[in-house]
Amino acid sequence: MMNTKENIKVLIPREDVEAKAAEIGAQIVKDYEGEPVYLICTLRGAIMWMSELMKHINCDAEIDFIQASSYGSSQTSSGVVKIKKDLEGEIYNKNVIIVEDIIDTGNTLKLLKEYLQDRNPKSIKICTLLDKPSRREADIKGDYVGFEIENLFVVGFGLDFAQKYRNLPYVGYIEG
Ligand code: IMP
Ligand code: MG
């Protein structure tokens, strides 16, 4: 029993997220035609989506982790990405898939993608569990999108509110 103040409602049940991971995982295998992929999980929010998704990526796959945040006026190209934890491996000439929890403004992800692009991977795509298109500021989109959602504050399946609720096995929202 969680000792919580917030009232959390289910937005996307666990079964729906799991089914979506299977669908997208199979699509990825098909799209890369058996070529190896390099899955990059963005810490910390994407861990549960990453682990669900990778079960369904039945081809050669490496996994790695990165933690980034952005600051500065990131709506323009002058935004700066701060890498709190960098990759362990090399991505040169590899098929990189950035695995994200949610694309909100897209500012951090846009800068992160540019940062990784500088290492000359063979290709780079984005796979996000959630997308809030109405909030977008940066010119970026997901190549694989689990669910488009309204402008709600969501938690669970890796996503947090003040570091809480990441362990909920479904996507919920905080009723305000
Ligand atoms: P942005 O796309 O650069 O604005 O930042 C996206 C990051 O903000 C995500 O990776 C999440 O960590 C966090 N975030 C955005 N919207 C939500 C939400 O509704 N719940 C929890 N975290 C969120
Ligand atoms: Mg994140």
mmCIF file with all atom_site columns, C-alpha atoms and ligand atoms in Angstrom:
data_model
loop_
_atom_site.group_PDB
_atom_site.id
_atom_site.type_symbol
_atom_site.label_atom_id
_atom_site.label_alt_id
_atom_site.label_comp_id
_atom_site.label_asym_id
_atom_site.label_entity_id
_atom_site.label_seq_id
_atom_site.pdbx_PDB_ins_code
_atom_site.Cartn_x
_atom_site.Cartn_y
_atom_site.Cartn_z
_atom_site.occupancy
_atom_site.B_iso_or_equiv
_atom_site.pdbx_formal_charge
_atom_site.auth_seq_id
_atom_site.auth_comp_id
_atom_site.auth_asym_id
_atom_site.auth_atom_id
_atom_site.pdbx_PDB_model_num
ATOM   1   C  CA  . MET A 1 1   ? 0.000  0.000   0.000   1.00 0.00 ? 1   MET A CA  1
ATOM   2   C  CA  . MET A 1 2   ? 1.492  3.297   -1.058  1.00 0.00 ? 2   MET A CA  1
ATOM   3   C  CA  . ASN A 1 3   ? 1.344  6.103   1.422   1.00 0.00 ? 3   ASN A CA  1
ATOM   4   C  CA  . THR A 1 4   ? 0.361  8.882   -0.964  1.00 0.00 ? 4   THR A CA  1
ATOM   5   C  CA  . LYS A 1 5   ? -1.332 12.265  -0.945  1.00 0.00 ? 5   LYS A CA  1
ATOM   6   C  CA  . GLU A 1 6   ? -2.030 12.425  -4.652  1.00 0.00 ? 6   GLU A CA  1
ATOM   7   C  CA  . ASN A 1 7   ? -5.082 10.895  -6.218  1.00 0.00 ? 7   ASN A CA  1
ATOM   8   C  CA  . ILE A 1 8   ? -3.844 8.759   -9.107  1.00 0.00 ? 8   ILE A CA  1
ATOM   9   C  CA  . LYS A 1 9   ? -6.178 7.578   -11.839 1.00 0.00 ? 9   LYS A CA  1
ATOM   10  C  CA  . VAL A 1 10  ? -5.341 4.927   -14.430 1.00 0.00 ? 10  VAL A CA  1
ATOM   11  C  CA  . LEU A 1 11  ? -4.806 6.412   -17.882 1.00 0.00 ? 11  LEU A CA  1
ATOM   12  C  CA  . ILE A 1 12  ? -3.249 3.475   -19.733 1.00 0.00 ? 12  ILE A CA  1
ATOM   13  C  CA  . PRO A 1 13  ? -3.590 0.028   -18.142 1.00 0.00 ? 13  PRO A CA  1
ATOM   14  C  CA  . ARG A 1 14  ? -0.596 -2.238  -17.862 1.00 0.00 ? 14  ARG A CA  1
ATOM   15  C  CA  . GLU A 1 15  ? -1.977 -4.687  -20.447 1.00 0.00 ? 15  GLU A CA  1
ATOM   16  C  CA  . ASP A 1 16  ? -2.242 -1.910  -23.030 1.00 0.00 ? 16  ASP A CA  1
ATOM   17  C  CA  . VAL A 1 17  ? 1.337  -0.787  -22.460 1.00 0.00 ? 17  VAL A CA  1
ATOM   18  C  CA  . GLU A 1 18  ? 2.560  -4.382  -22.691 1.00 0.00 ? 18  GLU A CA  1
ATOM   19  C  CA  . ALA A 1 19  ? 0.614  -4.976  -25.912 1.00 0.00 ? 19  ALA A CA  1
ATOM   20  C  CA  . LYS A 1 20  ? 2.038  -1.776  -27.381 1.00 0.00 ? 20  LYS A CA  1
ATOM   21  C  CA  . ALA A 1 21  ? 5.583  -2.832  -26.489 1.00 0.00 ? 21  ALA A CA  1
ATOM   22  C  CA  . ALA A 1 22  ? 5.022  -6.114  -28.348 1.00 0.00 ? 22  ALA A CA  1
ATOM   23  C  CA  . GLU A 1 23  ? 3.637  -4.292  -31.377 1.00 0.00 ? 23  GLU A CA  1
ATOM   24  C  CA  . ILE A 1 24  ? 6.427  -1.712  -31.559 1.00 0.00 ? 24  ILE A CA  1
ATOM   25  C  CA  . GLY A 1 25  ? 9.126  -4.279  -30.807 1.00 0.00 ? 25  GLY A CA  1
ATOM   26  C  CA  . ALA A 1 26  ? 7.953  -6.420  -33.726 1.00 0.00 ? 26  ALA A CA  1
ATOM   27  C  CA  . GLN A 1 27  ? 7.817  -3.350  -35.971 1.00 0.00 ? 27  GLN A CA  1
ATOM   28  C  CA  . ILE A 1 28  ? 11.411 -2.465  -35.046 1.00 0.00 ? 28  ILE A CA  1
ATOM   29  C  CA  . VAL A 1 29  ? 12.645 -5.968  -35.898 1.00 0.00 ? 29  VAL A CA  1
ATOM   30  C  CA  . LYS A 1 30  ? 10.878 -5.713  -39.250 1.00 0.00 ? 30  LYS A CA  1
ATOM   31  C  CA  . ASP A 1 31  ? 12.150 -2.211  -40.039 1.00 0.00 ? 31  ASP A CA  1
ATOM   32  C  CA  . TYR A 1 32  ? 15.801 -3.034  -39.353 1.00 0.00 ? 32  TYR A CA  1
ATOM   33  C  CA  . GLU A 1 33  ? 15.584 -6.273  -41.338 1.00 0.00 ? 33  GLU A CA  1
ATOM   34  C  CA  . GLY A 1 34  ? 17.701 -8.240  -38.908 1.00 0.00 ? 34  GLY A CA  1
ATOM   35  C  CA  . GLU A 1 35  ? 20.430 -5.616  -38.554 1.00 0.00 ? 35  GLU A CA  1
ATOM   36  C  CA  . PRO A 1 36  ? 21.685 -5.145  -34.992 1.00 0.00 ? 36  PRO A CA  1
ATOM   37  C  CA  . VAL A 1 37  ? 20.283 -2.246  -33.006 1.00 0.00 ? 37  VAL A CA  1
ATOM   38  C  CA  . TYR A 1 38  ? 21.742 -0.187  -30.179 1.00 0.00 ? 38  TYR A CA  1
ATOM   39  C  CA  . LEU A 1 39  ? 19.074 0.703   -27.636 1.00 0.00 ? 39  LEU A CA  1
ATOM   40  C  CA  . ILE A 1 40  ? 19.748 3.773   -25.507 1.00 0.00 ? 40  ILE A CA  1
ATOM   41  C  CA  . CYS A 1 41  ? 17.553 4.131   -22.437 1.00 0.00 ? 41  CYS A CA  1
ATOM   42  C  CA  . THR A 1 42  ? 17.226 7.667   -21.104 1.00 0.00 ? 42  THR A CA  1
ATOM   43  C  CA  . LEU A 1 43  ? 17.459 7.609   -17.333 1.00 0.00 ? 43  LEU A CA  1
ATOM   44  C  CA  . ARG A 1 44  ? 15.513 7.428   -15.256 1.00 0.00 ? 44  ARG A CA  1
ATOM   45  C  CA  . GLY A 1 45  ? 12.011 7.635   -16.712 1.00 0.00 ? 45  GLY A CA  1
ATOM   46  C  CA  . ALA A 1 46  ? 12.437 5.198   -19.596 1.00 0.00 ? 46  ALA A CA  1
ATOM   47  C  CA  . ILE A 1 47  ? 13.668 2.139   -17.681 1.00 0.00 ? 47  ILE A CA  1
ATOM   48  C  CA  . MET A 1 48  ? 10.369 0.282   -17.456 1.00 0.00 ? 48  MET A CA  1
ATOM   49  C  CA  . TRP A 1 49  ? 9.430  0.991   -21.065 1.00 0.00 ? 49  TRP A CA  1
ATOM   50  C  CA  . MET A 1 50  ? 12.899 -0.076  -22.169 1.00 0.00 ? 50  MET A CA  1
ATOM   51  C  CA  . SER A 1 51  ? 12.724 -3.366  -20.311 1.00 0.00 ? 51  SER A CA  1
ATOM   52  C  CA  . GLU A 1 52  ? 9.219  -4.092  -21.614 1.00 0.00 ? 52  GLU A CA  1
ATOM   53  C  CA  . LEU A 1 53  ? 10.137 -3.160  -25.181 1.00 0.00 ? 53  LEU A CA  1
ATOM   54  C  CA  . MET A 1 54  ? 13.431 -5.033  -25.405 1.00 0.00 ? 54  MET A CA  1
ATOM   55  C  CA  . LYS A 1 55  ? 11.708 -8.345  -24.624 1.00 0.00 ? 55  LYS A CA  1
ATOM   56  C  CA  . HIS A 1 56  ? 10.133 -8.027  -28.068 1.00 0.00 ? 56  HIS A CA  1
ATOM   57  C  CA  . ILE A 1 57  ? 13.189 -6.949  -30.019 1.00 0.00 ? 57  ILE A CA  1
ATOM   58  C  CA  . ASN A 1 58  ? 14.183 -10.379 -31.226 1.00 0.00 ? 58  ASN A CA  1
ATOM   59  C  CA  . CYS A 1 59  ? 17.323 -9.470  -33.125 1.00 0.00 ? 59  CYS A CA  1
ATOM   60  C  CA  . ASP A 1 60  ? 20.880 -8.617  -32.063 1.00 0.00 ? 60  ASP A CA  1
ATOM   61  C  CA  . ALA A 1 61  ? 20.596 -5.732  -29.656 1.00 0.00 ? 61  ALA A CA  1
ATOM   62  C  CA  . GLU A 1 62  ? 22.927 -3.896  -27.323 1.00 0.00 ? 62  GLU A CA  1
ATOM   63  C  CA  . ILE A 1 63  ? 21.630 -1.772  -24.495 1.00 0.00 ? 63  ILE A CA  1
ATOM   64  C  CA  . ASP A 1 64  ? 23.107 1.350   -22.969 1.00 0.00 ? 64  ASP A CA  1
ATOM   65  C  CA  . PHE A 1 65  ? 22.040 4.207   -20.722 1.00 0.00 ? 65  PHE A CA  1
ATOM   66  C  CA  . ILE A 1 66  ? 22.333 7.969   -20.778 1.00 0.00 ? 66  ILE A CA  1
ATOM   67  C  CA  . GLN A 1 67  ? 21.106 10.681  -18.468 1.00 0.00 ? 67  GLN A CA  1
ATOM   68  C  CA  . ALA A 1 68  ? 20.704 14.189  -19.811 1.00 0.00 ? 68  ALA A CA  1
ATOM   69  C  CA  . SER A 1 69  ? 19.101 17.458  -18.862 1.00 0.00 ? 69  SER A CA  1
ATOM   70  C  CA  . SER A 1 70  ? 18.959 20.753  -20.695 1.00 0.00 ? 70  SER A CA  1
ATOM   71  C  CA  . TYR A 1 71  ? 19.262 24.363  -19.688 1.00 0.00 ? 71  TYR A CA  1
ATOM   72  C  CA  . GLY A 1 72  ? 19.519 27.713  -21.392 1.00 0.00 ? 72  GLY A CA  1
ATOM   73  C  CA  . SER A 1 73  ? 17.085 29.030  -23.969 1.00 0.00 ? 73  SER A CA  1
ATOM   74  C  CA  . SER A 1 74  ? 16.645 25.643  -25.518 1.00 0.00 ? 74  SER A CA  1
ATOM   75  C  CA  . GLN A 1 75  ? 13.868 26.758  -27.857 1.00 0.00 ? 75  GLN A CA  1
ATOM   76  C  CA  . THR A 1 76  ? 16.635 28.191  -29.974 1.00 0.00 ? 76  THR A CA  1
ATOM   77  C  CA  . SER A 1 77  ? 19.734 26.309  -30.954 1.00 0.00 ? 77  SER A CA  1
ATOM   78  C  CA  . SER A 1 78  ? 21.568 27.973  -28.063 1.00 0.00 ? 78  SER A CA  1
ATOM   79  C  CA  . GLY A 1 79  ? 20.177 25.462  -25.557 1.00 0.00 ? 79  GLY A CA  1
ATOM   80  C  CA  . VAL A 1 80  ? 22.786 23.305  -23.886 1.00 0.00 ? 80  VAL A CA  1
ATOM   81  C  CA  . VAL A 1 81  ? 22.491 19.670  -22.973 1.00 0.00 ? 81  VAL A CA  1
ATOM   82  C  CA  . LYS A 1 82  ? 24.108 18.548  -19.756 1.00 0.00 ? 82  LYS A CA  1
ATOM   83  C  CA  . ILE A 1 83  ? 25.125 14.890  -19.735 1.00 0.00 ? 83  ILE A CA  1
ATOM   84  C  CA  . LYS A 1 84  ? 24.896 13.581  -16.178 1.00 0.00 ? 84  LYS A CA  1
ATOM   85  C  CA  . LYS A 1 85  ? 25.754 10.041  -17.227 1.00 0.00 ? 85  LYS A CA  1
ATOM   86  C  CA  . ASP A 1 86  ? 27.168 9.196   -20.621 1.00 0.00 ? 86  ASP A CA  1
ATOM   87  C  CA  . LEU A 1 87  ? 27.050 5.990   -22.647 1.00 0.00 ? 87  LEU A CA  1
ATOM   88  C  CA  . GLU A 1 88  ? 29.418 3.154   -21.816 1.00 0.00 ? 88  GLU A CA  1
ATOM   89  C  CA  . GLY A 1 89  ? 29.730 1.925   -25.400 1.00 0.00 ? 89  GLY A CA  1
ATOM   90  C  CA  . GLU A 1 90  ? 30.520 3.193   -28.887 1.00 0.00 ? 90  GLU A CA  1
ATOM   91  C  CA  . ILE A 1 91  ? 27.734 4.057   -31.302 1.00 0.00 ? 91  ILE A CA  1
ATOM   92  C  CA  . TYR A 1 92  ? 29.808 4.845   -34.383 1.00 0.00 ? 92  TYR A CA  1
ATOM   93  C  CA  . ASN A 1 93  ? 28.191 3.236   -37.440 1.00 0.00 ? 93  ASN A CA  1
ATOM   94  C  CA  . LYS A 1 94  ? 25.449 1.588   -35.346 1.00 0.00 ? 94  LYS A CA  1
ATOM   95  C  CA  . ASN A 1 95  ? 21.659 1.736   -35.591 1.00 0.00 ? 95  ASN A CA  1
ATOM   96  C  CA  . VAL A 1 96  ? 20.790 3.780   -32.536 1.00 0.00 ? 96  VAL A CA  1
ATOM   97  C  CA  . ILE A 1 97  ? 17.307 3.859   -31.053 1.00 0.00 ? 97  ILE A CA  1
ATOM   98  C  CA  . ILE A 1 98  ? 16.780 6.366   -28.251 1.00 0.00 ? 98  ILE A CA  1
ATOM   99  C  CA  . VAL A 1 99  ? 14.193 4.917   -25.888 1.00 0.00 ? 99  VAL A CA  1
ATOM   100 C  CA  . GLU A 1 100 ? 12.271 7.681   -24.103 1.00 0.00 ? 100 GLU A CA  1
ATOM   101 C  CA  . ASP A 1 101 ? 9.464  7.822   -21.583 1.00 0.00 ? 101 ASP A CA  1
ATOM   102 C  CA  . ILE A 1 102 ? 7.697  10.905  -22.891 1.00 0.00 ? 102 ILE A CA  1
ATOM   103 C  CA  . ILE A 1 103 ? 8.221  13.704  -25.378 1.00 0.00 ? 103 ILE A CA  1
ATOM   104 C  CA  . ASP A 1 104 ? 6.907  16.888  -23.843 1.00 0.00 ? 104 ASP A CA  1
ATOM   105 C  CA  . THR A 1 105 ? 8.462  20.151  -25.074 1.00 0.00 ? 105 THR A CA  1
ATOM   106 C  CA  . GLY A 1 106 ? 11.050 17.999  -26.839 1.00 0.00 ? 106 GLY A CA  1
ATOM   107 C  CA  . ASN A 1 107 ? 13.843 20.393  -25.912 1.00 0.00 ? 107 ASN A CA  1
ATOM   108 C  CA  . THR A 1 108 ? 16.044 17.904  -24.068 1.00 0.00 ? 108 THR A CA  1
ATOM   109 C  CA  . LEU A 1 109 ? 15.522 15.168  -26.615 1.00 0.00 ? 109 LEU A CA  1
ATOM   110 C  CA  . LYS A 1 110 ? 16.386 17.408  -29.551 1.00 0.00 ? 110 LYS A CA  1
ATOM   111 C  CA  . LEU A 1 111 ? 19.685 18.380  -27.934 1.00 0.00 ? 111 LEU A CA  1
ATOM   112 C  CA  . LEU A 1 112 ? 20.390 14.793  -26.928 1.00 0.00 ? 112 LEU A CA  1
ATOM   113 C  CA  . LYS A 1 113 ? 19.806 13.596  -30.464 1.00 0.00 ? 113 LYS A CA  1
ATOM   114 C  CA  . GLU A 1 114 ? 22.248 16.205  -31.793 1.00 0.00 ? 114 GLU A CA  1
ATOM   115 C  CA  . TYR A 1 115 ? 24.777 15.198  -29.144 1.00 0.00 ? 115 TYR A CA  1
ATOM   116 C  CA  . LEU A 1 116 ? 24.589 11.549  -30.228 1.00 0.00 ? 116 LEU A CA  1
ATOM   117 C  CA  . GLN A 1 117 ? 24.531 12.428  -33.924 1.00 0.00 ? 117 GLN A CA  1
ATOM   118 C  CA  . ASP A 1 118 ? 28.021 13.928  -33.506 1.00 0.00 ? 118 ASP A CA  1
ATOM   119 C  CA  . ARG A 1 119 ? 29.334 10.406  -32.883 1.00 0.00 ? 119 ARG A CA  1
ATOM   120 C  CA  . ASN A 1 120 ? 28.224 9.368   -36.354 1.00 0.00 ? 120 ASN A CA  1
ATOM   121 C  CA  . PRO A 1 121 ? 25.929 6.442   -35.780 1.00 0.00 ? 121 PRO A CA  1
ATOM   122 C  CA  . LYS A 1 122 ? 24.682 4.719   -38.905 1.00 0.00 ? 122 LYS A CA  1
ATOM   123 C  CA  . SER A 1 123 ? 21.150 5.812   -38.075 1.00 0.00 ? 123 SER A CA  1
ATOM   124 C  CA  . ILE A 1 124 ? 19.284 7.311   -35.160 1.00 0.00 ? 124 ILE A CA  1
ATOM   125 C  CA  . LYS A 1 125 ? 15.607 6.960   -34.283 1.00 0.00 ? 125 LYS A CA  1
ATOM   126 C  CA  . ILE A 1 126 ? 13.425 7.736   -31.294 1.00 0.00 ? 126 ILE A CA  1
ATOM   127 C  CA  . CYS A 1 127 ? 11.025 5.331   -29.604 1.00 0.00 ? 127 CYS A CA  1
ATOM   128 C  CA  . THR A 1 128 ? 8.847  6.935   -26.959 1.00 0.00 ? 128 THR A CA  1
ATOM   129 C  CA  . LEU A 1 129 ? 6.160  5.435   -24.755 1.00 0.00 ? 129 LEU A CA  1
ATOM   130 C  CA  . LEU A 1 130 ? 4.197  8.679   -24.576 1.00 0.00 ? 130 LEU A CA  1
ATOM   131 C  CA  . ASP A 1 131 ? 3.888  11.844  -26.621 1.00 0.00 ? 131 ASP A CA  1
ATOM   132 C  CA  . LYS A 1 132 ? 2.242  15.125  -25.668 1.00 0.00 ? 132 LYS A CA  1
ATOM   133 C  CA  . PRO A 1 133 ? 2.216  16.871  -29.064 1.00 0.00 ? 133 PRO A CA  1
ATOM   134 C  CA  . SER A 1 134 ? 0.303  19.892  -27.754 1.00 0.00 ? 134 SER A CA  1
ATOM   135 C  CA  . ARG A 1 135 ? 3.299  20.820  -25.587 1.00 0.00 ? 135 ARG A CA  1
ATOM   136 C  CA  . ARG A 1 136 ? 5.950  20.693  -28.308 1.00 0.00 ? 136 ARG A CA  1
ATOM   137 C  CA  . GLU A 1 137 ? 8.470  23.532  -28.601 1.00 0.00 ? 137 GLU A CA  1
ATOM   138 C  CA  . ALA A 1 138 ? 11.401 21.853  -30.350 1.00 0.00 ? 138 ALA A CA  1
ATOM   139 C  CA  . ASP A 1 139 ? 11.228 20.521  -33.874 1.00 0.00 ? 139 ASP A CA  1
ATOM   140 C  CA  . ILE A 1 140 ? 11.392 16.832  -33.054 1.00 0.00 ? 140 ILE A CA  1
ATOM   141 C  CA  . LYS A 1 141 ? 9.140  13.830  -33.337 1.00 0.00 ? 141 LYS A CA  1
ATOM   142 C  CA  . GLY A 1 142 ? 9.126  10.193  -32.296 1.00 0.00 ? 142 GLY A CA  1
ATOM   143 C  CA  . ASP A 1 143 ? 9.697  7.564   -34.964 1.00 0.00 ? 143 ASP A CA  1
ATOM   144 C  CA  . TYR A 1 144 ? 7.870  5.032   -32.799 1.00 0.00 ? 144 TYR A CA  1
ATOM   145 C  CA  . VAL A 1 145 ? 5.204  6.427   -30.475 1.00 0.00 ? 145 VAL A CA  1
ATOM   146 C  CA  . GLY A 1 146 ? 3.304  4.274   -28.006 1.00 0.00 ? 146 GLY A CA  1
ATOM   147 C  CA  . PHE A 1 147 ? 0.469  6.615   -27.096 1.00 0.00 ? 147 PHE A CA  1
ATOM   148 C  CA  . GLU A 1 148 ? -0.360 10.235  -27.835 1.00 0.00 ? 148 GLU A CA  1
ATOM   149 C  CA  . ILE A 1 149 ? -1.874 11.836  -24.772 1.00 0.00 ? 149 ILE A CA  1
ATOM   150 C  CA  . GLU A 1 150 ? -3.457 15.127  -23.822 1.00 0.00 ? 150 GLU A CA  1
ATOM   151 C  CA  . ASN A 1 151 ? -1.704 17.661  -21.680 1.00 0.00 ? 151 ASN A CA  1
ATOM   152 C  CA  . LEU A 1 152 ? -1.990 15.698  -18.440 1.00 0.00 ? 152 LEU A CA  1
ATOM   153 C  CA  . PHE A 1 153 ? 0.709  15.159  -15.840 1.00 0.00 ? 153 PHE A CA  1
ATOM   154 C  CA  . VAL A 1 154 ? 1.339  11.457  -15.962 1.00 0.00 ? 154 VAL A CA  1
ATOM   155 C  CA  . VAL A 1 155 ? 3.141  9.116   -13.571 1.00 0.00 ? 155 VAL A CA  1
ATOM   156 C  CA  . GLY A 1 156 ? 3.958  5.443   -13.399 1.00 0.00 ? 156 GLY A CA  1
ATOM   157 C  CA  . PHE A 1 157 ? 5.628  2.980   -15.735 1.00 0.00 ? 157 PHE A CA  1
ATOM   158 C  CA  . GLY A 1 158 ? 8.879  4.799   -14.979 1.00 0.00 ? 158 GLY A CA  1
ATOM   159 C  CA  . LEU A 1 159 ? 7.548  8.352   -14.864 1.00 0.00 ? 159 LEU A CA  1
ATOM   160 C  CA  . ASP A 1 160 ? 7.687  10.293  -11.642 1.00 0.00 ? 160 ASP A CA  1
ATOM   161 C  CA  . PHE A 1 161 ? 6.182  13.114  -9.685  1.00 0.00 ? 161 PHE A CA  1
ATOM   162 C  CA  . ALA A 1 162 ? 8.938  14.416  -7.388  1.00 0.00 ? 162 ALA A CA  1
ATOM   163 C  CA  . GLN A 1 163 ? 10.680 11.021  -7.767  1.00 0.00 ? 163 GLN A CA  1
ATOM   164 C  CA  . LYS A 1 164 ? 7.597  9.099   -6.657  1.00 0.00 ? 164 LYS A CA  1
ATOM   165 C  CA  . TYR A 1 165 ? 5.378  6.615   -8.516  1.00 0.00 ? 165 TYR A CA  1
ATOM   166 C  CA  . ARG A 1 166 ? 7.975  5.332   -10.988 1.00 0.00 ? 166 ARG A CA  1
ATOM   167 C  CA  . ASN A 1 167 ? 7.183  1.814   -9.783  1.00 0.00 ? 167 ASN A CA  1
ATOM   168 C  CA  . LEU A 1 168 ? 3.475  1.881   -10.647 1.00 0.00 ? 168 LEU A CA  1
ATOM   169 C  CA  . PRO A 1 169 ? 2.954  -0.833  -13.295 1.00 0.00 ? 169 PRO A CA  1
ATOM   170 C  CA  . TYR A 1 170 ? 0.589  1.330   -15.395 1.00 0.00 ? 170 TYR A CA  1
ATOM   171 C  CA  . VAL A 1 171 ? 0.445  4.924   -16.672 1.00 0.00 ? 171 VAL A CA  1
ATOM   172 C  CA  . GLY A 1 172 ? -1.655 7.079   -14.406 1.00 0.00 ? 172 GLY A CA  1
ATOM   173 C  CA  . TYR A 1 173 ? -2.368 10.736  -14.024 1.00 0.00 ? 173 TYR A CA  1
ATOM   174 C  CA  . ILE A 1 174 ? -2.675 12.931  -11.013 1.00 0.00 ? 174 ILE A CA  1
ATOM   175 C  CA  . GLU A 1 175 ? -6.189 14.186  -10.602 1.00 0.00 ? 175 GLU A CA  1
ATOM   176 C  CA  . GLY A 1 176 ? -5.901 17.871  -9.793  1.00 0.00 ? 176 GLY A CA  1
HETATM 177 P  P1  . IMP B 2 .   ? 11.104 17.842  -22.536 1.00 0.00 ? 1   IMP B P1  1
HETATM 178 O  O1  . IMP B 2 .   ? 10.481 17.046  -23.662 1.00 0.00 ? 1   IMP B O1  1
HETATM 179 O  O2  . IMP B 2 .   ? 12.488 18.317  -22.799 1.00 0.00 ? 1   IMP B O2  1
HETATM 180 O  O3  . IMP B 2 .   ? 10.170 18.939  -22.100 1.00 0.00 ? 1   IMP B O3  1
HETATM 181 O  O4  . IMP B 2 .   ? 11.274 16.936  -21.261 1.00 0.00 ? 1   IMP B O4  1
HETATM 182 C  C1  . IMP B 2 .   ? 10.699 15.715  -21.182 1.00 0.00 ? 1   IMP B C1  1
HETATM 183 C  C2  . IMP B 2 .   ? 11.013 15.107  -19.836 1.00 0.00 ? 1   IMP B C2  1
HETATM 184 O  O5  . IMP B 2 .   ? 10.232 15.757  -18.827 1.00 0.00 ? 1   IMP B O5  1
HETATM 185 C  C3  . IMP B 2 .   ? 10.569 13.670  -19.854 1.00 0.00 ? 1   IMP B C3  1
HETATM 186 O  O6  . IMP B 2 .   ? 11.606 12.807  -20.268 1.00 0.00 ? 1   IMP B O6  1
HETATM 187 C  C4  . IMP B 2 .   ? 10.111 13.466  -18.444 1.00 0.00 ? 1   IMP B C4  1
HETATM 188 O  O7  . IMP B 2 .   ? 11.212 13.069  -17.661 1.00 0.00 ? 1   IMP B O7  1
HETATM 189 C  C5  . IMP B 2 .   ? 9.614  14.819  -17.994 1.00 0.00 ? 1   IMP B C5  1
HETATM 190 N  N1  . IMP B 2 .   ? 8.146  14.925  -18.146 1.00 0.00 ? 1   IMP B N1  1
HETATM 191 C  C6  . IMP B 2 .   ? 7.450  15.585  -19.082 1.00 0.00 ? 1   IMP B C6  1
HETATM 192 N  N2  . IMP B 2 .   ? 6.123  15.452  -18.924 1.00 0.00 ? 1   IMP B N2  1
HETATM 193 C  C7  . IMP B 2 .   ? 5.967  14.649  -17.850 1.00 0.00 ? 1   IMP B C7  1
HETATM 194 C  C8  . IMP B 2 .   ? 4.815  14.104  -17.168 1.00 0.00 ? 1   IMP B C8  1
HETATM 195 O  O8  . IMP B 2 .   ? 3.631  14.323  -17.523 1.00 0.00 ? 1   IMP B O8  1
HETATM 196 N  N3  . IMP B 2 .   ? 5.077  13.312  -16.099 1.00 0.00 ? 1   IMP B N3  1
HETATM 197 C  C9  . IMP B 2 .   ? 6.328  13.020  -15.671 1.00 0.00 ? 1   IMP B C9  1
HETATM 198 N  N4  . IMP B 2 .   ? 7.428  13.499  -16.273 1.00 0.00 ? 1   IMP B N4  1
HETATM 199 C  C10 . IMP B 2 .   ? 7.254  14.306  -17.348 1.00 0.00 ? 1   IMP B C10 1
HETATM 200 MG MG  . MG  B 3 .   ? 12.975 11.629  -19.432 1.00 0.00 ? 2   MG  B MG  1
#
